[in-house]
């Protein structure tokens, strides 16, 4: 996620320079044709066409941003639920002789769960992160399942079920914990829904098609009035439409690993810090932005 109030024009240019270069070459060709031949271009209703495209692109961008914001909201809910789990676990295991070990195992699994979710959403293997936090034995059991994050959640629930069987936790306390785990599972399901359900194809195909058609027609409509300045004027207008198109495309998948994504790594680090401190273990420093981007 790009942080800071300074616009990152360089990032925008990097994303659209290829179609922008092609547009500039086309603008120069149209201008040269207009200046060197007696043929006059027909008037085109580009103003109406551009307004319709802007409305369509605005609708698509709003839908994409709604997905991005829902993803951020779900991760916020996961952070809150993780803190609640740490607080309840610390309270229930405070006076037990084995409480510190049980607390440590549960909280490390919850940290591993957050990192596993991050890796799964970014289509990466979660094994190394789970092994780093909870050990290779836990990682082996988790990755043996199709959904390692869900396996870790079941492991946490199983630890509390064992505590109930041993008499260290009563059923009412277990029900409180299960309610928090349900909140975690609901957040997980929402994230997986966003990742596995793309926007309808029409939301992506038609804005791309209409924007490119508009950019092709734009210099033909402007060359009569702009003359030699047509390549500059048409390219600048095209930059606006192409940048809006690129932003909407980036927001469509908030877990793709781009600079516009929800900062999963930073939020996992937040969970890791809070839960390690709750377990009385050393915690790392918060993750800082790298060149203005928080990952």
Short mmCIF file of C-alpha atoms in Angstrom, two decimals:
data_model
loop_
_atom_site.label_atom_id
_atom_site.label_comp_id
_atom_site.label_asym_id
_atom_site.label_seq_id
_atom_site.Cartn_x
_atom_site.Cartn_y
_atom_site.Cartn_z
CA UNK A 1 0.00 0.00 0.00
CA UNK A 2 1.38 3.40 -0.99
CA UNK A 3 1.59 5.64 2.08
CA UNK A 4 2.15 9.38 2.34
CA UNK A 5 0.38 12.35 0.81
CA UNK A 6 2.83 12.90 -2.07
CA UNK A 7 1.43 11.65 -5.42
CA UNK A 8 3.56 8.92 -6.99
CA UNK A 9 3.51 10.01 -10.64
CA UNK A 10 6.53 7.83 -11.34
CA UNK A 11 4.55 4.73 -10.31
CA UNK A 12 1.68 5.74 -12.57
CA UNK A 13 4.02 6.25 -15.53
CA UNK A 14 5.66 2.87 -14.91
CA UNK A 15 2.27 1.17 -15.07
CA UNK A 16 0.99 2.88 -18.23
CA UNK A 17 4.12 3.77 -20.22
CA UNK A 18 3.67 1.04 -22.82
CA UNK A 19 0.13 1.95 -23.96
CA UNK A 20 1.01 5.63 -23.50
CA UNK A 21 3.98 5.29 -25.83
CA UNK A 22 1.84 3.55 -28.43
CA UNK A 23 -0.74 6.31 -28.08
CA UNK A 24 1.89 9.01 -28.60
CA UNK A 25 3.16 7.29 -31.76
CA UNK A 26 -0.40 7.07 -33.05
CA UNK A 27 -0.99 10.76 -32.22
CA UNK A 28 2.13 11.74 -34.19
CA UNK A 29 1.00 9.62 -37.15
CA UNK A 30 -2.47 11.20 -37.16
CA UNK A 31 -0.99 14.69 -36.92
CA UNK A 32 1.47 14.03 -39.76
CA UNK A 33 -1.29 12.61 -41.94
CA UNK A 34 -3.43 15.69 -41.27
CA UNK A 35 -0.63 18.11 -42.11
CA UNK A 36 0.67 16.33 -45.22
CA UNK A 37 -2.56 15.36 -46.97
CA UNK A 38 -5.62 17.35 -48.05
CA UNK A 39 -7.96 14.79 -46.49
CA UNK A 40 -9.86 16.18 -43.52
CA UNK A 41 -10.93 14.02 -40.62
CA UNK A 42 -14.65 13.72 -39.90
CA UNK A 43 -15.98 15.34 -36.71
CA UNK A 44 -16.35 12.81 -33.92
CA UNK A 45 -18.50 13.09 -30.74
CA UNK A 46 -15.54 12.37 -28.47
CA UNK A 47 -16.91 14.56 -25.68
CA UNK A 48 -20.02 12.41 -25.31
CA UNK A 49 -18.00 9.23 -25.78
CA UNK A 50 -15.47 10.32 -23.15
CA UNK A 51 -18.20 11.22 -20.66
CA UNK A 52 -19.82 7.80 -21.07
CA UNK A 53 -16.47 6.05 -20.62
CA UNK A 54 -15.67 8.15 -17.53
CA UNK A 55 -18.98 7.14 -15.94
CA UNK A 56 -18.39 3.49 -16.77
CA UNK A 57 -14.84 3.58 -15.45
CA UNK A 58 -15.98 5.39 -12.30
CA UNK A 59 -18.53 2.67 -11.65
CA UNK A 60 -15.88 -0.04 -12.13
CA UNK A 61 -13.38 1.78 -9.92
CA UNK A 62 -15.96 2.17 -7.15
CA UNK A 63 -16.72 -1.55 -7.29
CA UNK A 64 -13.00 -2.38 -7.18
CA UNK A 65 -12.40 -0.01 -4.26
CA UNK A 66 -15.30 -1.59 -2.37
CA UNK A 67 -13.50 -4.93 -2.66
CA UNK A 68 -10.24 -3.34 -1.46
CA UNK A 69 -11.93 -1.69 1.51
CA UNK A 70 -13.78 -4.86 2.47
CA UNK A 71 -10.45 -6.72 2.41
CA UNK A 72 -8.94 -4.09 4.73
CA UNK A 73 -11.98 -4.32 7.02
CA UNK A 74 -11.69 -8.10 7.23
CA UNK A 75 -8.02 -7.88 8.15
CA UNK A 76 -8.90 -5.32 10.79
CA UNK A 77 -11.43 -7.78 12.19
CA UNK A 78 -8.73 -10.49 12.21
CA UNK A 79 -6.37 -8.22 14.15
CA UNK A 80 -9.07 -7.47 16.72
CA UNK A 81 -10.06 -11.12 17.06
CA UNK A 82 -6.40 -12.12 17.51
CA UNK A 83 -6.00 -9.60 20.30
CA UNK A 84 -9.21 -10.87 21.92
CA UNK A 85 -7.96 -14.44 21.72
CA UNK A 86 -4.66 -13.39 23.33
CA UNK A 87 -6.46 -11.55 26.14
CA UNK A 88 -8.85 -14.42 26.88
CA UNK A 89 -6.06 -17.01 26.69
CA UNK A 90 -3.87 -15.01 29.05
CA UNK A 91 -6.74 -14.65 31.50
CA UNK A 92 -7.73 -18.32 31.45
CA UNK A 93 -4.16 -19.63 31.79
CA UNK A 94 -2.86 -17.09 34.30
CA UNK A 95 -3.06 -19.28 37.41
CA UNK A 96 -2.53 -22.67 35.83
CA UNK A 97 0.84 -24.36 36.30
CA UNK A 98 0.86 -25.30 32.63
CA UNK A 99 -0.80 -22.09 31.58
CA UNK A 100 2.28 -20.39 30.24
CA UNK A 101 3.07 -23.30 27.92
CA UNK A 102 -0.52 -23.57 26.75
CA UNK A 103 -0.69 -19.80 26.25
CA UNK A 104 2.52 -19.86 24.25
CA UNK A 105 1.38 -22.69 21.98
CA UNK A 106 -2.02 -21.13 21.28
CA UNK A 107 -0.73 -17.64 20.59
CA UNK A 108 2.08 -18.89 18.36
CA UNK A 109 -0.46 -20.85 16.35
CA UNK A 110 -2.61 -17.76 15.99
CA UNK A 111 0.39 -15.79 14.73
CA UNK A 112 1.16 -18.61 12.33
CA UNK A 113 -2.48 -18.52 11.21
CA UNK A 114 -2.20 -14.85 10.23
CA UNK A 115 1.00 -15.44 8.25
CA UNK A 116 -0.50 -18.54 6.63
CA UNK A 117 -3.50 -16.48 5.51
CA UNK A 118 -1.17 -13.88 4.03
CA UNK A 119 0.75 -16.50 2.09
CA UNK A 120 -2.38 -18.28 0.88
CA UNK A 121 -3.96 -15.05 -0.35
CA UNK A 122 -0.77 -14.18 -2.23
CA UNK A 123 -0.50 -17.71 -3.64
CA UNK A 124 2.71 -18.44 -1.73
CA UNK A 125 3.71 -21.47 0.33
CA UNK A 126 3.09 -20.85 4.06
CA UNK A 127 5.39 -23.65 5.25
CA UNK A 128 8.43 -21.53 6.08
CA UNK A 129 6.43 -18.93 7.98
CA UNK A 130 4.54 -21.55 10.01
CA UNK A 131 7.76 -23.43 10.77
CA UNK A 132 9.51 -20.21 11.82
CA UNK A 133 6.80 -19.34 14.29
CA UNK A 134 5.27 -22.60 15.54
CA UNK A 135 7.86 -25.23 14.60
CA UNK A 136 8.29 -27.74 11.82
CA UNK A 137 5.97 -30.32 13.40
CA UNK A 138 3.05 -27.85 13.33
CA UNK A 139 4.01 -26.77 9.82
CA UNK A 140 4.09 -30.37 8.57
CA UNK A 141 0.59 -31.02 9.90
CA UNK A 142 -0.76 -27.76 8.54
CA UNK A 143 0.56 -28.00 4.99
CA UNK A 144 -0.67 -31.59 4.76
CA UNK A 145 -4.15 -30.07 4.57
CA UNK A 146 -5.56 -28.22 1.58
CA UNK A 147 -6.13 -25.17 3.79
CA UNK A 148 -3.19 -24.79 6.21
CA UNK A 149 -4.67 -21.73 7.91
CA UNK A 150 -7.87 -23.61 8.75
CA UNK A 151 -5.79 -26.51 10.09
CA UNK A 152 -4.07 -24.11 12.50
CA UNK A 153 -7.42 -22.77 13.63
CA UNK A 154 -8.63 -26.31 14.32
CA UNK A 155 -5.41 -26.94 16.24
CA UNK A 156 -6.13 -23.97 18.51
CA UNK A 157 -9.66 -25.23 19.12
CA UNK A 158 -8.26 -28.69 19.86
CA UNK A 159 -5.90 -27.29 22.49
CA UNK A 160 -8.84 -25.77 24.32
CA UNK A 161 -10.83 -28.99 23.99
CA UNK A 162 -7.93 -30.82 25.66
CA UNK A 163 -7.90 -28.21 28.43
CA UNK A 164 -11.63 -28.79 29.03
CA UNK A 165 -11.06 -32.55 29.19
CA UNK A 166 -8.26 -32.02 31.73
CA UNK A 167 -10.42 -29.72 33.83
CA UNK A 168 -8.24 -26.64 33.34
CA UNK A 169 -10.95 -24.79 31.42
CA UNK A 170 -14.70 -25.13 31.91
CA UNK A 171 -17.21 -25.45 29.03
CA UNK A 172 -18.47 -21.88 29.44
CA UNK A 173 -14.95 -20.53 29.03
CA UNK A 174 -14.44 -22.78 26.03
CA UNK A 175 -17.63 -21.36 24.46
CA UNK A 176 -16.20 -17.84 24.86
CA UNK A 177 -13.04 -18.89 23.05
CA UNK A 178 -15.01 -20.61 20.30
CA UNK A 179 -16.94 -17.42 19.66
CA UNK A 180 -13.67 -15.58 19.04
CA UNK A 181 -12.49 -18.40 16.76
CA UNK A 182 -15.77 -18.09 14.84
CA UNK A 183 -14.95 -14.41 14.27
CA UNK A 184 -11.52 -15.43 12.98
CA UNK A 185 -13.09 -18.04 10.68
CA UNK A 186 -15.62 -15.51 9.37
CA UNK A 187 -12.82 -13.09 8.51
CA UNK A 188 -10.93 -15.92 6.79
CA UNK A 189 -13.97 -16.86 4.75
CA UNK A 190 -14.49 -13.28 3.63
CA UNK A 191 -10.88 -12.96 2.49
CA UNK A 192 -11.07 -16.21 0.56
CA UNK A 193 -14.33 -15.09 -1.07
CA UNK A 194 -12.71 -11.88 -2.32
CA UNK A 195 -9.63 -13.74 -3.59
CA UNK A 196 -11.55 -16.52 -5.32
CA UNK A 197 -14.38 -14.41 -6.78
CA UNK A 198 -13.10 -11.92 -9.38
CA UNK A 199 -15.17 -9.10 -10.75
CA UNK A 200 -17.41 -10.16 -13.66
CA UNK A 201 -15.52 -10.23 -16.94
CA UNK A 202 -17.56 -7.36 -18.34
CA UNK A 203 -16.28 -5.05 -15.59
CA UNK A 204 -12.74 -5.64 -16.85
CA UNK A 205 -13.12 -6.21 -20.60
CA UNK A 206 -15.40 -3.36 -21.65
CA UNK A 207 -13.60 -0.52 -19.79
CA UNK A 208 -10.31 -1.68 -21.34
CA UNK A 209 -11.85 -1.90 -24.81
CA UNK A 210 -13.75 1.39 -24.72
CA UNK A 211 -10.81 3.31 -23.23
CA UNK A 212 -8.47 2.14 -25.97
CA UNK A 213 -11.02 2.93 -28.69
CA UNK A 214 -11.46 6.38 -27.20
CA UNK A 215 -7.70 6.97 -27.17
CA UNK A 216 -7.49 5.95 -30.84
CA UNK A 217 -10.30 8.31 -31.86
CA UNK A 218 -9.14 11.22 -29.68
CA UNK A 219 -6.33 12.62 -31.91
CA UNK A 220 -8.58 12.39 -34.97
CA UNK A 221 -11.08 14.66 -33.21
CA UNK A 222 -8.45 17.06 -31.82
CA UNK A 223 -6.05 17.48 -34.72
CA UNK A 224 -8.19 20.10 -36.50
CA UNK A 225 -8.15 22.43 -33.50
CA UNK A 226 -4.77 21.59 -31.89
CA UNK A 227 -2.64 21.11 -34.99
CA UNK A 228 0.96 20.32 -34.14
CA UNK A 229 0.11 20.24 -30.41
CA UNK A 230 -2.17 17.24 -30.95
CA UNK A 231 0.34 14.58 -29.77
CA UNK A 232 0.87 16.43 -26.48
CA UNK A 233 -2.79 17.18 -25.80
CA UNK A 234 -4.06 13.77 -26.84
CA UNK A 235 -1.35 11.94 -24.87
CA UNK A 236 -2.08 13.92 -21.70
CA UNK A 237 -5.81 13.19 -21.96
CA UNK A 238 -5.03 9.54 -22.66
CA UNK A 239 -2.79 9.46 -19.59
CA UNK A 240 -5.75 10.41 -17.41
CA UNK A 241 -7.94 7.63 -18.78
CA UNK A 242 -5.17 5.01 -18.78
CA UNK A 243 -4.17 5.89 -15.20
CA UNK A 244 -7.79 5.56 -14.03
CA UNK A 245 -8.01 2.25 -15.86
CA UNK A 246 -4.80 0.99 -14.22
CA UNK A 247 -5.89 2.04 -10.72
CA UNK A 248 -9.21 0.24 -11.07
CA UNK A 249 -7.42 -2.87 -12.32
CA UNK A 250 -4.98 -2.83 -9.38
CA UNK A 251 -7.75 -2.46 -6.80
CA UNK A 252 -9.66 -5.42 -8.23
CA UNK A 253 -7.41 -7.91 -6.41
CA UNK A 254 -6.30 -6.48 -3.04
CA UNK A 255 -4.09 -9.54 -2.38
CA UNK A 256 -2.06 -9.67 -5.61
CA UNK A 257 1.22 -8.46 -4.08
CA UNK A 258 1.33 -5.07 -5.86
CA UNK A 259 2.06 -1.66 -4.34
CA UNK A 260 -1.68 -0.92 -4.21
CA UNK A 261 -2.56 -3.99 -2.14
CA UNK A 262 -3.76 -4.19 1.43
CA UNK A 263 -0.54 -4.24 3.53
CA UNK A 264 -0.79 -7.87 4.65
CA UNK A 265 2.82 -8.19 5.80
CA UNK A 266 2.58 -5.11 8.01
CA UNK A 267 -0.69 -6.28 9.57
CA UNK A 268 0.72 -9.74 10.21
CA UNK A 269 3.66 -8.06 11.94
CA UNK A 270 1.17 -6.11 14.11
CA UNK A 271 -0.53 -9.36 15.15
CA UNK A 272 2.85 -10.96 15.78
CA UNK A 273 4.02 -8.11 18.02
CA UNK A 274 0.83 -7.96 20.08
CA UNK A 275 0.55 -11.70 20.63
CA UNK A 276 4.24 -12.28 21.38
CA UNK A 277 4.15 -9.55 24.01
CA UNK A 278 0.99 -11.11 25.45
CA UNK A 279 2.88 -14.41 25.71
CA UNK A 280 5.82 -12.64 27.40
CA UNK A 281 8.09 -13.38 24.45
CA UNK A 282 10.42 -11.00 22.60
CA UNK A 283 8.71 -9.26 19.71
CA UNK A 284 10.12 -7.73 16.49
CA UNK A 285 9.83 -4.07 15.54
CA UNK A 286 6.89 -2.79 13.49
CA UNK A 287 7.28 -3.01 9.74
CA UNK A 288 8.22 0.31 8.15
CA UNK A 289 7.46 1.56 4.61
CA UNK A 290 10.05 0.84 1.93
CA UNK A 291 10.36 3.71 -0.57
CA UNK A 292 6.92 4.92 0.41
CA UNK A 293 5.26 1.50 0.13
CA UNK A 294 3.98 -0.51 3.11
CA UNK A 295 3.82 -4.19 2.22
#
